[in-house]
mmCIF file of C-alpha atoms in Angstrom:
data_model
loop_
_atom_site.group_PDB
_atom_site.id
_atom_site.type_symbol
_atom_site.label_atom_id
_atom_site.label_comp_id
_atom_site.label_asym_id
_atom_site.label_seq_id
_atom_site.Cartn_x
_atom_site.Cartn_y
_atom_site.Cartn_z
ATOM 1 C CA MET A 1 0.000 0.000 0.000
ATOM 2 C CA LYS A 2 1.727 3.167 -1.210
ATOM 3 C CA ASN A 3 1.281 6.539 0.472
ATOM 4 C CA ASN A 4 2.405 9.967 -0.649
ATOM 5 C CA ARG A 5 2.732 13.056 1.487
ATOM 6 C CA ARG A 6 -0.454 14.669 0.197
ATOM 7 C CA GLU A 7 -2.435 11.620 1.300
ATOM 8 C CA PHE A 8 -0.795 11.951 4.699
ATOM 9 C CA ILE A 9 -2.352 15.373 5.357
ATOM 10 C CA GLY A 10 -5.551 13.796 6.612
ATOM 11 C CA GLY A 11 -3.604 11.656 9.036
ATOM 12 C CA LEU A 12 -1.555 14.645 10.104
ATOM 13 C CA LEU A 13 -4.717 16.542 10.977
ATOM 14 C CA ALA A 14 -5.897 13.574 12.980
ATOM 15 C CA THR A 15 -2.595 13.509 14.850
ATOM 16 C CA ALA A 16 -2.900 17.228 15.561
ATOM 17 C CA GLY A 17 -6.283 16.504 17.074
ATOM 18 C CA VAL A 18 -4.775 13.850 19.303
ATOM 19 C CA ALA A 19 -2.090 16.294 20.440
ATOM 20 C CA SER A 20 -4.808 18.745 21.424
ATOM 21 C CA ILE A 21 -6.652 16.042 23.333
ATOM 22 C CA ALA A 22 -3.459 15.095 25.150
ATOM 23 C CA GLN A 23 -2.848 18.717 26.119
ATOM 24 C CA GLY A 24 -6.387 18.850 27.478
ATOM 25 C CA CYS A 25 -5.780 15.832 29.718
ATOM 26 C CA ARG A 26 -3.302 17.562 32.011
ATOM 27 C CA SER A 27 -5.705 17.622 34.931
ATOM 28 C CA PHE A 28 -6.558 13.923 34.679
ATOM 29 C CA PRO A 29 -5.605 11.804 37.705
ATOM 30 C CA GLY A 30 -3.062 9.046 37.447
ATOM 31 C CA GLY A 31 0.198 10.928 37.074
ATOM 32 C CA THR A 32 3.055 10.282 39.483
ATOM 33 C CA GLU A 33 5.805 12.664 40.541
ATOM 34 C CA GLY A 34 4.537 15.408 38.243
ATOM 35 C CA VAL A 35 4.029 13.140 35.226
ATOM 36 C CA ASP A 36 0.679 13.116 33.399
ATOM 37 C CA ARG A 37 0.056 9.589 32.143
ATOM 38 C CA ASN A 38 -2.233 10.898 29.381
ATOM 39 C CA LEU A 39 0.157 13.542 28.071
ATOM 40 C CA THR A 40 2.140 12.689 24.941
ATOM 41 C CA VAL A 41 4.560 14.773 22.875
ATOM 42 C CA PHE A 42 4.648 13.938 19.161
ATOM 43 C CA LEU A 43 7.795 14.799 17.189
ATOM 44 C CA SER A 44 8.891 14.049 13.644
ATOM 45 C CA ASP A 45 11.744 14.789 11.232
ATOM 46 C CA ILE A 46 14.359 15.660 13.833
ATOM 47 C CA HIS A 47 17.073 14.998 11.170
ATOM 48 C CA VAL A 48 20.068 14.889 13.479
ATOM 49 C CA ALA A 49 23.351 14.790 11.540
ATOM 50 C CA HIS A 50 26.885 13.682 12.221
ATOM 51 C CA GLU A 51 29.735 15.974 11.313
ATOM 52 C CA ASN A 52 31.265 14.985 8.000
ATOM 53 C CA PRO A 53 34.930 16.014 7.906
ATOM 54 C CA ARG A 54 35.106 15.031 4.218
ATOM 55 C CA ASN A 55 32.344 17.471 3.344
ATOM 56 C CA ARG A 56 32.731 20.583 5.475
ATOM 57 C CA LYS A 57 30.151 22.502 3.445
ATOM 58 C CA GLU A 58 27.473 19.858 4.086
ATOM 59 C CA THR A 59 28.282 19.803 7.788
ATOM 60 C CA LEU A 60 27.949 23.573 8.128
ATOM 61 C CA GLN A 61 24.752 23.600 6.119
ATOM 62 C CA PHE A 62 22.837 20.835 7.827
ATOM 63 C CA VAL A 63 23.906 20.175 11.414
ATOM 64 C CA TYR A 64 21.921 23.272 12.419
ATOM 65 C CA GLN A 65 19.049 20.921 13.353
ATOM 66 C CA ASN A 66 21.149 19.276 16.078
ATOM 67 C CA PRO A 67 20.881 22.219 18.518
ATOM 68 C CA TYR A 68 17.198 22.616 17.621
ATOM 69 C CA PHE A 69 16.581 19.041 18.706
ATOM 70 C CA GLU A 70 18.466 19.664 21.938
ATOM 71 C CA ARG A 71 16.327 22.745 22.579
ATOM 72 C CA THR A 72 13.224 20.690 21.935
ATOM 73 C CA VAL A 73 14.403 18.177 24.528
ATOM 74 C CA ASP A 74 14.936 21.087 26.941
ATOM 75 C CA GLN A 75 11.366 22.267 26.319
ATOM 76 C CA VAL A 76 9.918 18.807 26.899
ATOM 77 C CA LEU A 77 11.856 18.420 30.151
ATOM 78 C CA ALA A 78 10.621 21.832 31.293
ATOM 79 C CA MET A 79 6.944 20.917 30.857
ATOM 80 C CA ARG A 80 4.867 20.814 34.045
ATOM 81 C CA PRO A 81 3.429 18.297 34.379
ATOM 82 C CA ARG A 82 5.869 16.287 32.359
ATOM 83 C CA PRO A 83 4.594 14.095 29.536
ATOM 84 C CA ALA A 84 4.630 10.375 30.148
ATOM 85 C CA ARG A 85 5.993 9.705 26.685
ATOM 86 C CA VAL A 86 7.501 11.077 23.480
ATOM 87 C CA VAL A 87 6.741 9.499 20.102
ATOM 88 C CA ILE A 88 9.049 10.330 17.180
ATOM 89 C CA PHE A 89 7.501 9.630 13.779
ATOM 90 C CA GLY A 90 10.698 8.923 11.865
ATOM 91 C CA ASP A 91 13.456 10.732 9.994
ATOM 92 C CA ILE A 92 15.785 10.486 12.949
ATOM 93 C CA ALA A 93 18.747 10.743 10.563
ATOM 94 C CA LEU A 94 19.541 13.587 8.196
ATOM 95 C CA TRP A 95 19.611 12.190 4.648
ATOM 96 C CA HIS A 96 20.716 8.595 4.262
ATOM 97 C CA GLY A 97 20.499 6.879 7.634
ATOM 98 C CA TRP A 98 24.176 6.798 8.570
ATOM 99 C CA ASP A 99 24.928 5.042 11.857
ATOM 100 C CA ARG A 100 26.747 8.196 13.010
ATOM 101 C CA ASP A 101 23.534 10.196 12.636
ATOM 102 C CA TYR A 102 21.802 7.905 15.111
ATOM 103 C CA GLU A 103 24.754 8.104 17.478
ATOM 104 C CA MET A 104 24.490 11.896 17.409
ATOM 105 C CA SER A 105 20.756 11.748 18.203
ATOM 106 C CA ARG A 106 21.215 9.368 21.098
ATOM 107 C CA PRO A 107 22.237 11.810 23.868
ATOM 108 C CA GLY A 108 19.057 13.867 23.501
ATOM 109 C CA ILE A 109 16.838 10.803 23.605
ATOM 110 C CA ASP A 110 18.775 9.432 26.569
ATOM 111 C CA ARG A 111 18.085 12.697 28.433
ATOM 112 C CA LEU A 112 14.347 12.142 27.981
ATOM 113 C CA ARG A 113 14.560 8.555 29.167
ATOM 114 C CA ALA A 114 16.708 9.493 32.165
ATOM 115 C CA ALA A 115 13.875 11.823 33.234
ATOM 116 C CA GLY A 116 11.441 8.893 33.221
ATOM 117 C CA ILE A 117 9.839 9.707 29.862
ATOM 118 C CA ASP A 118 9.167 6.751 27.574
ATOM 119 C CA VAL A 119 10.442 7.250 24.009
ATOM 120 C CA THR A 120 9.152 5.342 20.990
ATOM 121 C CA LEU A 121 10.609 5.624 17.486
ATOM 122 C CA THR A 122 9.697 4.527 14.018
ATOM 123 C CA THR A 123 11.282 5.037 10.613
ATOM 124 C CA GLY A 124 10.981 7.781 8.008
ATOM 125 C CA ASN A 125 12.129 7.866 4.403
ATOM 126 C CA HIS A 126 15.581 9.204 5.424
ATOM 127 C CA ASP A 127 16.236 6.345 7.841
ATOM 128 C CA HIS A 128 17.729 2.878 7.416
ATOM 129 C CA ARG A 129 16.600 0.079 9.677
ATOM 130 C CA ALA A 130 19.873 -1.750 10.401
ATOM 131 C CA PRO A 131 21.864 1.208 11.793
ATOM 132 C CA MET A 132 18.784 2.528 13.574
ATOM 133 C CA LEU A 133 18.217 -0.810 15.296
ATOM 134 C CA LYS A 134 21.915 -1.078 16.116
ATOM 135 C CA CYS A 135 21.777 2.209 18.002
ATOM 136 C CA TYR A 136 18.261 1.961 19.424
ATOM 137 C CA ALA A 137 17.579 -1.701 20.091
ATOM 138 C CA ASP A 138 16.783 -0.918 23.741
ATOM 139 C CA VAL A 139 14.357 1.852 22.727
ATOM 140 C CA VAL A 140 12.556 0.096 19.889
ATOM 141 C CA GLY A 141 12.137 -3.242 21.636
ATOM 142 C CA LYS A 142 10.715 -6.326 19.922
ATOM 143 C CA SER A 143 8.557 -5.541 16.910
ATOM 144 C CA PRO A 144 5.424 -7.679 16.400
ATOM 145 C CA VAL A 145 6.110 -7.555 12.638
ATOM 146 C CA PRO A 146 9.449 -9.164 11.692
ATOM 147 C CA GLY A 147 11.743 -6.926 9.671
ATOM 148 C CA ARG A 148 9.812 -3.763 10.515
ATOM 149 C CA ILE A 149 9.944 -1.273 13.406
ATOM 150 C CA VAL A 150 6.372 -1.464 14.709
ATOM 151 C CA SER A 151 5.123 -0.656 18.213
ATOM 152 C CA THR A 152 1.986 -0.465 20.305
ATOM 153 C CA VAL A 153 2.247 2.666 22.439
ATOM 154 C CA ASN A 154 0.158 3.023 25.588
ATOM 155 C CA LEU A 155 -1.150 6.610 25.450
ATOM 156 C CA GLY A 156 -2.804 6.397 28.859
ATOM 157 C CA ASP A 157 -6.472 6.012 27.996
ATOM 158 C CA ALA A 158 -5.886 4.868 24.394
ATOM 159 C CA ASP A 159 -3.304 3.071 22.287
ATOM 160 C CA LEU A 160 -1.226 4.109 19.287
ATOM 161 C CA PHE A 161 -0.302 1.514 16.678
ATOM 162 C CA LEU A 162 2.919 2.973 15.296
ATOM 163 C CA LEU A 163 3.804 1.556 11.883
ATOM 164 C CA ASP A 164 6.936 1.428 9.728
ATOM 165 C CA SER A 165 6.226 3.050 6.347
ATOM 166 C CA LEU A 166 9.837 3.152 5.107
ATOM 167 C CA ASP A 167 10.249 1.861 1.539
ATOM 168 C CA GLU A 168 13.931 1.074 2.012
ATOM 169 C CA ASN A 169 16.614 1.010 -0.646
ATOM 170 C CA PRO A 170 18.086 -2.522 -0.521
ATOM 171 C CA LYS A 171 21.586 -1.024 -0.647
ATOM 172 C CA GLY A 172 21.090 -0.007 2.991
ATOM 173 C CA GLU A 173 22.953 2.591 5.030
ATOM 174 C CA GLY A 174 24.100 5.591 3.016
ATOM 175 C CA SER A 175 21.741 4.978 0.094
ATOM 176 C CA LYS A 176 18.809 7.170 -0.908
ATOM 177 C CA ASN A 177 15.287 5.887 -0.270
ATOM 178 C CA GLY A 178 12.195 6.823 -2.230
ATOM 179 C CA VAL A 179 10.070 9.591 -0.738
ATOM 180 C CA ALA A 180 6.795 7.684 -0.908
ATOM 181 C CA GLY A 181 5.979 5.250 1.871
ATOM 182 C CA VAL A 182 4.649 1.706 1.826
ATOM 183 C CA LEU A 183 2.867 -0.605 4.257
ATOM 184 C CA ASP A 184 3.685 -4.205 3.460
ATOM 185 C CA LYS A 185 1.134 -6.990 3.673
ATOM 186 C CA ALA A 186 2.470 -8.253 7.020
ATOM 187 C CA GLN A 187 1.877 -4.866 8.652
ATOM 188 C CA GLN A 188 -1.577 -4.568 7.113
ATOM 189 C CA GLU A 189 -2.548 -7.998 8.426
ATOM 190 C CA TRP A 190 -1.130 -7.258 11.878
ATOM 191 C CA LEU A 191 -3.030 -3.969 12.022
ATOM 192 C CA MET A 192 -6.297 -5.652 11.053
ATOM 193 C CA ASP A 193 -5.780 -8.294 13.751
ATOM 194 C CA VAL A 194 -5.000 -5.872 16.576
ATOM 195 C CA GLY A 195 -7.740 -3.518 15.426
ATOM 196 C CA ARG A 196 -10.363 -6.256 15.570
ATOM 197 C CA SER A 197 -9.284 -7.369 19.040
ATOM 198 C CA ALA A 198 -8.796 -3.888 20.534
ATOM 199 C CA LYS A 199 -10.611 -3.344 23.833
ATOM 200 C CA ARG A 200 -10.214 0.432 23.970
ATOM 201 C CA PRO A 201 -9.787 3.410 21.601
ATOM 202 C CA PHE A 202 -6.729 3.394 19.370
ATOM 203 C CA LEU A 203 -5.005 5.541 16.770
ATOM 204 C CA VAL A 204 -2.758 4.550 13.886
ATOM 205 C CA GLY A 205 0.385 6.489 12.952
ATOM 206 C CA ALA A 206 3.372 6.317 10.622
ATOM 207 C CA HIS A 207 5.853 8.713 9.058
ATOM 208 C CA HIS A 208 3.935 8.982 5.787
#
């Protein structure tokens, strides 16, 4: 199932609605030590880059997003109450999913986790699965769909089924992926199964 970015607008609006709902849940009971169990921060396209000594121009042009991500982490940690979780909808890496990009993004995500905030990741079209899993195996956990980075995220009073829409170049790390996304048959079947058996409200999300 192919998806382009225009088709994603509807889903993006739905996600924006969920963010608003989460913000409105701040007064709900159930939080501990200043954490609201129903409050979720959604991020996407953080595009953290490693410094490339062989291409100084590219480094100067693109690593500007690194401090922006760090400032975003600062803002999340300053929230009162704190969110119970952060969900990042892919494009962790800058362009081509280098392992060094993920290593550069790790300190910011570790700061969130050290503060007791759960972090869940999925892929975007600028990511590659192997280096991402190498760096973030402890964050991603065991996917219910083999070969894909898929998660069920407890949002407090609902669930998020976070899918992997990366249509990956078989050349792997350092290669360019197509912009359009895809949901393979295994993910579609898994989603239908968990949707049918769901006992409470759920949302579905992916990068595309």
